[in-house]
Amino acid sequence: MRRTMVAGNWKMNGSLETNSELLRALVAAPRAACEVVVCAPFPYLAQARQLLDASAIALGAQDCSVHERGAYTGEVAVGMLAEFGCSHVIVGHSERRAWHGEADAVVAAKAQRALGAGMTPIVCVGETLQQRELGETEAVIGLQLDAVLHLLGARLPELVLAYEPVWAIGTGRTATPEQAQQVHAFIRARAHRHGADADAVRVLYGGSVKPDNAAELFAQPDIDGGLIGGASLNARDFLAIVDAA
Ligand code: 13P
């Protein structure tokens, strides 16, 4: 039985003041039935760790270095994230793939680093609108996934996968539950083909998840929760999505 997860990706948002307000509201809410993760920007990890201390909400980062340590200016190692209490880290978000040229192999290597530090990588995959319109959705996601499967194959149940169609991120345009389910089923089948225990792998959906569409998406058999951007910055919206899970 897969445990549902709702993870908030704050992206490059927040301030000491607004984080404090948001996290206090999350901590004050009744304990959720699903797993809840908050992925904050690097400088705020210490603040978030402190505010989440006695709660069941886990802390995550939004990226990590592919290297262990050394002369990599601006990079943050998984060991550092672990020291700051991160149990999760997002890797391969489409914004990193698009703006920082992260290739599939780099994303897979980052996921491996995170596992090595005892953390759970949340590995994002997804197609652009153009790729979808050209009928390339499964080909694109297959390649993104294969890089991870080749490197980590049998360890797949230790990861969390997230399907985030690029055209649905921050656009208000959500994949329909049927569109999302179709891709989630494809992802699970692909993992199965590589010998991974596909039924144990959690696959989150991300892309304009809001309180009013969350329940319908999460009701799909292969959708195991959500990776939430914009709506994770508002306590009421985020908690409503957690409730829906
Ligand atoms: P939105 O929920 O703002 O569309 O962002 C989704 C996302 O990119 C989460 O990682």
Short mmCIF file of N, CA, C and O in Angstrom, two decimals, residues 128-215:
data_model
loop_
_atom_site.label_atom_id
_atom_site.label_comp_id
_atom_site.label_asym_id
_atom_site.label_seq_id
_atom_site.Cartn_x
_atom_site.Cartn_y
_atom_site.Cartn_z
N THR A 128 6.89 19.16 -22.48
CA THR A 128 6.44 20.51 -22.80
C THR A 128 5.15 20.41 -23.64
O THR A 128 4.81 19.33 -24.13
N LEU A 129 4.52 21.56 -23.83
CA LEU A 129 3.29 21.59 -24.63
C LEU A 129 3.58 21.13 -26.06
O LEU A 129 2.84 20.34 -26.64
N GLN A 130 4.70 21.62 -26.58
CA GLN A 130 5.05 21.26 -27.96
C GLN A 130 5.25 19.75 -28.09
O GLN A 130 4.76 19.13 -29.04
N GLN A 131 5.94 19.18 -27.12
CA GLN A 131 6.16 17.73 -27.15
C GLN A 131 4.84 16.97 -27.07
O GLN A 131 4.63 15.98 -27.76
N ARG A 132 3.92 17.47 -26.22
CA ARG A 132 2.61 16.80 -26.12
C ARG A 132 1.88 16.89 -27.45
O ARG A 132 1.32 15.91 -27.94
N GLU A 133 1.91 18.09 -28.04
CA GLU A 133 1.16 18.27 -29.30
C GLU A 133 1.75 17.45 -30.44
O GLU A 133 1.05 17.09 -31.38
N LEU A 134 3.04 17.18 -30.34
CA LEU A 134 3.68 16.34 -31.37
C LEU A 134 3.51 14.85 -31.06
O LEU A 134 4.05 14.00 -31.78
N GLY A 135 2.81 14.55 -29.97
CA GLY A 135 2.59 13.14 -29.62
C GLY A 135 3.82 12.48 -29.00
O GLY A 135 3.98 11.26 -29.07
N GLU A 136 4.70 13.31 -28.42
CA GLU A 136 5.97 12.76 -27.91
C GLU A 136 5.99 12.55 -26.40
O GLU A 136 7.05 12.25 -25.83
N THR A 137 4.84 12.72 -25.76
CA THR A 137 4.81 12.68 -24.29
C THR A 137 5.50 11.44 -23.73
O THR A 137 6.40 11.54 -22.89
N GLU A 138 5.08 10.28 -24.18
CA GLU A 138 5.63 9.04 -23.60
C GLU A 138 7.09 8.84 -23.97
O GLU A 138 7.88 8.36 -23.15
N ALA A 139 7.47 9.28 -25.16
CA ALA A 139 8.88 9.14 -25.56
C ALA A 139 9.77 9.99 -24.66
O ALA A 139 10.82 9.54 -24.18
N VAL A 140 9.35 11.24 -24.41
CA VAL A 140 10.14 12.17 -23.60
C VAL A 140 10.23 11.66 -22.16
O VAL A 140 11.32 11.58 -21.57
N ILE A 141 9.11 11.31 -21.60
CA ILE A 141 9.09 10.87 -20.21
C ILE A 141 9.81 9.53 -20.06
O ILE A 141 10.52 9.29 -19.08
N GLY A 142 9.69 8.69 -21.08
CA GLY A 142 10.40 7.41 -21.07
C GLY A 142 11.90 7.62 -20.96
O GLY A 142 12.57 6.96 -20.16
N LEU A 143 12.44 8.57 -21.72
CA LEU A 143 13.89 8.83 -21.68
C LEU A 143 14.30 9.40 -20.33
O LEU A 143 15.32 9.02 -19.75
N GLN A 144 13.48 10.35 -19.81
CA GLN A 144 13.80 10.95 -18.51
C GLN A 144 13.83 9.87 -17.43
O GLN A 144 14.69 9.87 -16.56
N LEU A 145 12.89 8.97 -17.53
CA LEU A 145 12.75 7.91 -16.53
C LEU A 145 13.85 6.86 -16.67
O LEU A 145 14.40 6.37 -15.67
N ASP A 146 14.17 6.52 -17.91
CA ASP A 146 15.16 5.46 -18.15
C ASP A 146 16.51 5.80 -17.53
O ASP A 146 17.20 4.92 -17.02
N ALA A 147 16.88 7.09 -17.57
CA ALA A 147 18.16 7.49 -16.98
C ALA A 147 18.18 7.12 -15.50
O ALA A 147 19.18 6.59 -14.98
N VAL A 148 17.08 7.34 -14.82
CA VAL A 148 16.97 7.02 -13.39
C VAL A 148 16.91 5.50 -13.20
O VAL A 148 17.57 4.95 -12.31
N LEU A 149 16.15 4.85 -14.05
CA LEU A 149 15.99 3.40 -13.92
C LEU A 149 17.30 2.66 -14.18
O LEU A 149 17.62 1.69 -13.51
N HIS A 150 18.09 3.14 -15.15
CA HIS A 150 19.37 2.49 -15.44
C HIS A 150 20.30 2.59 -14.25
O HIS A 150 21.01 1.64 -13.91
N LEU A 151 20.28 3.74 -13.60
CA LEU A 151 21.22 3.95 -12.49
C LEU A 151 20.72 3.33 -11.19
O LEU A 151 21.49 2.79 -10.41
N LEU A 152 19.42 3.42 -10.97
CA LEU A 152 18.91 3.07 -9.63
C LEU A 152 17.91 1.92 -9.62
O LEU A 152 17.53 1.46 -8.53
N GLY A 153 17.51 1.47 -10.80
CA GLY A 153 16.59 0.36 -10.98
C GLY A 153 15.86 -0.15 -9.75
O GLY A 153 14.78 0.34 -9.42
N ALA A 154 16.47 -1.12 -9.09
CA ALA A 154 15.79 -1.81 -7.99
C ALA A 154 15.52 -0.90 -6.80
O ALA A 154 14.69 -1.22 -5.94
N ARG A 155 16.23 0.22 -6.72
CA ARG A 155 16.03 1.13 -5.58
C ARG A 155 14.86 2.08 -5.82
O ARG A 155 14.58 2.95 -4.99
N LEU A 156 14.19 1.92 -6.94
CA LEU A 156 13.12 2.86 -7.31
C LEU A 156 12.08 3.09 -6.21
O LEU A 156 11.66 4.23 -5.98
N PRO A 157 11.65 2.03 -5.49
CA PRO A 157 10.66 2.28 -4.43
C PRO A 157 11.14 3.24 -3.33
O PRO A 157 10.33 3.75 -2.57
N GLU A 158 12.47 3.48 -3.27
CA GLU A 158 12.98 4.43 -2.27
C GLU A 158 12.85 5.87 -2.75
O GLU A 158 13.03 6.81 -1.98
N LEU A 159 12.55 6.04 -4.04
CA LEU A 159 12.40 7.40 -4.58
C LEU A 159 10.92 7.75 -4.62
O LEU A 159 10.06 6.90 -4.52
N VAL A 160 10.68 9.03 -4.83
CA VAL A 160 9.33 9.48 -5.17
C VAL A 160 9.45 10.08 -6.56
O VAL A 160 10.39 10.83 -6.84
N LEU A 161 8.55 9.71 -7.46
CA LEU A 161 8.55 10.31 -8.79
C LEU A 161 7.45 11.37 -8.84
O LEU A 161 6.45 11.26 -8.11
N ALA A 162 7.64 12.39 -9.65
CA ALA A 162 6.59 13.40 -9.81
C ALA A 162 6.41 13.68 -11.29
O ALA A 162 7.37 14.03 -11.99
N TYR A 163 5.18 13.49 -11.77
CA TYR A 163 4.86 13.86 -13.15
C TYR A 163 4.36 15.29 -13.15
O TYR A 163 3.33 15.60 -12.56
N GLU A 164 5.14 16.16 -13.79
CA GLU A 164 4.76 17.57 -13.88
C GLU A 164 4.78 18.01 -15.34
O GLU A 164 5.85 18.34 -15.88
N PRO A 165 3.62 17.98 -16.00
CA PRO A 165 3.61 18.48 -17.38
C PRO A 165 4.00 19.95 -17.39
O PRO A 165 3.40 20.76 -16.66
N VAL A 166 5.01 20.29 -18.17
CA VAL A 166 5.55 21.66 -18.14
C VAL A 166 4.46 22.69 -18.45
O VAL A 166 4.42 23.77 -17.87
N TRP A 167 3.55 22.32 -19.34
CA TRP A 167 2.48 23.24 -19.77
C TRP A 167 1.44 23.48 -18.68
O TRP A 167 0.61 24.36 -18.80
N ALA A 168 1.51 22.70 -17.60
CA ALA A 168 0.53 22.88 -16.51
C ALA A 168 1.13 23.60 -15.31
O ALA A 168 0.42 23.90 -14.35
N ILE A 169 2.44 23.89 -15.37
CA ILE A 169 3.11 24.49 -14.21
C ILE A 169 2.92 25.99 -14.18
O ILE A 169 3.33 26.70 -15.11
N GLY A 170 2.26 26.47 -13.14
CA GLY A 170 2.09 27.90 -12.95
C GLY A 170 1.19 28.55 -13.99
O GLY A 170 1.14 29.77 -14.11
N THR A 171 0.50 27.74 -14.77
CA THR A 171 -0.32 28.29 -15.86
C THR A 171 -1.80 28.31 -15.52
O THR A 171 -2.58 28.92 -16.24
N GLY A 172 -2.17 27.60 -14.45
CA GLY A 172 -3.59 27.48 -14.14
C GLY A 172 -4.26 26.42 -15.02
O GLY A 172 -5.44 26.12 -14.89
N ARG A 173 -3.47 25.86 -15.93
CA ARG A 173 -4.01 24.84 -16.83
C ARG A 173 -3.57 23.47 -16.30
O ARG A 173 -2.42 23.08 -16.44
N THR A 174 -4.50 22.77 -15.65
CA THR A 174 -4.16 21.47 -15.06
C THR A 174 -4.39 20.36 -16.08
O THR A 174 -5.31 20.47 -16.90
N ALA A 175 -3.60 19.31 -16.00
CA ALA A 175 -3.93 18.12 -16.78
C ALA A 175 -5.25 17.60 -16.25
O ALA A 175 -5.52 17.70 -15.04
N THR A 176 -6.09 17.07 -17.12
CA THR A 176 -7.32 16.47 -16.61
C THR A 176 -6.91 15.22 -15.82
O THR A 176 -5.85 14.65 -16.06
N PRO A 177 -7.77 14.79 -14.88
CA PRO A 177 -7.42 13.58 -14.13
C PRO A 177 -7.12 12.40 -15.07
O PRO A 177 -6.22 11.62 -14.82
N GLU A 178 -7.84 12.33 -16.20
CA GLU A 178 -7.62 11.22 -17.14
C GLU A 178 -6.27 11.35 -17.84
O GLU A 178 -5.55 10.36 -18.00
N GLN A 179 -5.93 12.60 -18.24
CA GLN A 179 -4.62 12.81 -18.88
C GLN A 179 -3.49 12.43 -17.92
O GLN A 179 -2.53 11.77 -18.29
N ALA A 180 -3.63 12.89 -16.68
CA ALA A 180 -2.59 12.62 -15.68
C ALA A 180 -2.51 11.12 -15.41
O ALA A 180 -1.43 10.54 -15.42
N GLN A 181 -3.66 10.49 -15.21
CA GLN A 181 -3.70 9.06 -14.91
C GLN A 181 -3.01 8.25 -16.01
O GLN A 181 -2.25 7.31 -15.74
N GLN A 182 -3.25 8.65 -17.25
CA GLN A 182 -2.67 7.93 -18.38
C GLN A 182 -1.13 7.94 -18.30
O GLN A 182 -0.48 6.91 -18.48
N VAL A 183 -0.57 9.11 -17.99
CA VAL A 183 0.89 9.21 -17.91
C VAL A 183 1.40 8.48 -16.66
O VAL A 183 2.43 7.80 -16.71
N HIS A 184 0.68 8.59 -15.56
CA HIS A 184 1.11 7.90 -14.33
C HIS A 184 1.15 6.39 -14.55
O HIS A 184 2.06 5.71 -14.10
N ALA A 185 0.14 5.88 -15.26
CA ALA A 185 0.11 4.44 -15.54
C ALA A 185 1.28 4.06 -16.44
O ALA A 185 1.91 3.01 -16.25
N PHE A 186 1.59 4.93 -17.39
CA PHE A 186 2.74 4.69 -18.27
C PHE A 186 4.04 4.63 -17.46
O PHE A 186 4.88 3.75 -17.65
N ILE A 187 4.18 5.57 -16.53
CA ILE A 187 5.39 5.63 -15.69
C ILE A 187 5.53 4.33 -14.87
O ILE A 187 6.59 3.72 -14.80
N ARG A 188 4.42 3.89 -14.31
CA ARG A 188 4.46 2.68 -13.49
C ARG A 188 4.81 1.45 -14.36
O ARG A 188 5.61 0.60 -13.97
N ALA A 189 4.22 1.41 -15.53
CA ALA A 189 4.49 0.27 -16.42
C ALA A 189 5.96 0.26 -16.84
O ALA A 189 6.59 -0.79 -16.91
N ARG A 190 6.50 1.44 -17.11
CA ARG A 190 7.91 1.54 -17.52
C ARG A 190 8.82 1.06 -16.39
O ARG A 190 9.79 0.36 -16.62
N ALA A 191 8.50 1.46 -15.18
CA ALA A 191 9.29 1.04 -14.02
C ALA A 191 9.22 -0.48 -13.87
O ALA A 191 10.22 -1.14 -13.61
N HIS A 192 8.05 -1.01 -14.10
CA HIS A 192 7.84 -2.45 -13.98
C HIS A 192 8.70 -3.20 -15.01
O HIS A 192 9.32 -4.21 -14.70
N ARG A 193 8.74 -2.63 -16.22
CA ARG A 193 9.51 -3.26 -17.30
C ARG A 193 11.00 -3.34 -16.96
O ARG A 193 11.71 -4.20 -17.43
N HIS A 194 11.46 -2.38 -16.15
CA HIS A 194 12.87 -2.37 -15.74
C HIS A 194 13.11 -3.22 -14.50
O HIS A 194 14.17 -3.16 -13.90
N GLY A 195 12.09 -3.92 -14.08
CA GLY A 195 12.28 -4.84 -12.96
C GLY A 195 12.08 -4.22 -11.60
O GLY A 195 12.30 -4.87 -10.57
N ALA A 196 11.68 -2.95 -11.57
CA ALA A 196 11.45 -2.32 -10.26
C ALA A 196 10.09 -2.78 -9.72
O ALA A 196 9.20 -3.16 -10.49
N ASP A 197 9.95 -2.75 -8.42
CA ASP A 197 8.67 -3.09 -7.81
C ASP A 197 7.75 -1.88 -8.00
O ASP A 197 7.60 -1.03 -7.12
N ALA A 198 7.14 -1.84 -9.20
CA ALA A 198 6.42 -0.64 -9.62
C ALA A 198 5.24 -0.31 -8.72
O ALA A 198 4.89 0.87 -8.55
N ASP A 199 4.63 -1.32 -8.12
CA ASP A 199 3.47 -1.04 -7.26
C ASP A 199 3.86 -0.30 -5.99
O ASP A 199 3.01 0.28 -5.32
N ALA A 200 5.15 -0.34 -5.65
CA ALA A 200 5.60 0.32 -4.43
C ALA A 200 6.03 1.76 -4.69
O ALA A 200 6.29 2.51 -3.75
N VAL A 201 6.13 2.14 -5.96
CA VAL A 201 6.66 3.47 -6.30
C VAL A 201 5.57 4.54 -6.22
O VAL A 201 4.51 4.40 -6.84
N ARG A 202 5.88 5.58 -5.48
CA ARG A 202 4.90 6.67 -5.41
C ARG A 202 5.12 7.65 -6.55
O ARG A 202 6.24 8.07 -6.80
N VAL A 203 4.03 7.98 -7.23
CA VAL A 203 4.11 8.94 -8.34
C VAL A 203 3.15 10.10 -8.05
O VAL A 203 1.93 9.93 -8.02
N LEU A 204 3.74 11.27 -7.80
CA LEU A 204 2.95 12.46 -7.50
C LEU A 204 2.60 13.18 -8.80
O LEU A 204 3.33 13.08 -9.78
N TYR A 205 1.52 13.94 -8.76
CA TYR A 205 1.20 14.82 -9.89
C TYR A 205 1.47 16.27 -9.48
O TYR A 205 1.13 16.67 -8.36
N GLY A 206 2.05 17.03 -10.39
CA GLY A 206 2.26 18.46 -10.12
C GLY A 206 1.93 19.29 -11.33
O GLY A 206 2.17 18.88 -12.47
N GLY A 207 1.36 20.47 -11.11
CA GLY A 207 1.00 21.37 -12.20
C GLY A 207 -0.37 21.94 -11.96
O GLY A 207 -1.37 21.30 -12.25
N SER A 208 -0.38 23.15 -11.34
CA SER A 208 -1.64 23.86 -11.07
C SER A 208 -2.62 23.04 -10.22
O SER A 208 -3.83 23.08 -10.47
N VAL A 209 -2.09 22.29 -9.24
CA VAL A 209 -2.99 21.62 -8.29
C VAL A 209 -3.51 22.67 -7.32
O VAL A 209 -2.73 23.47 -6.77
N LYS A 210 -4.82 22.72 -7.17
CA LYS A 210 -5.48 23.70 -6.30
C LYS A 210 -6.49 22.96 -5.43
O LYS A 210 -6.84 21.81 -5.72
N PRO A 211 -7.02 23.63 -4.39
CA PRO A 211 -7.99 22.94 -3.54
C PRO A 211 -9.18 22.39 -4.33
O PRO A 211 -9.73 21.36 -3.98
N ASP A 212 -9.56 23.07 -5.41
CA ASP A 212 -10.77 22.61 -6.11
C ASP A 212 -10.54 21.50 -7.14
O ASP A 212 -11.50 20.96 -7.69
N ASN A 213 -9.28 21.17 -7.43
CA ASN A 213 -9.09 20.05 -8.37
C ASN A 213 -8.29 18.89 -7.77
O ASN A 213 -8.11 17.85 -8.39
N ALA A 214 -7.83 19.10 -6.52
CA ALA A 214 -6.93 18.10 -5.91
C ALA A 214 -7.61 16.74 -5.72
O ALA A 214 -7.05 15.70 -6.09
N ALA A 215 -8.82 16.73 -5.17
CA ALA A 215 -9.47 15.46 -4.82
C ALA A 215 -9.67 14.58 -6.05
O ALA A 215 -9.42 13.38 -6.03
#
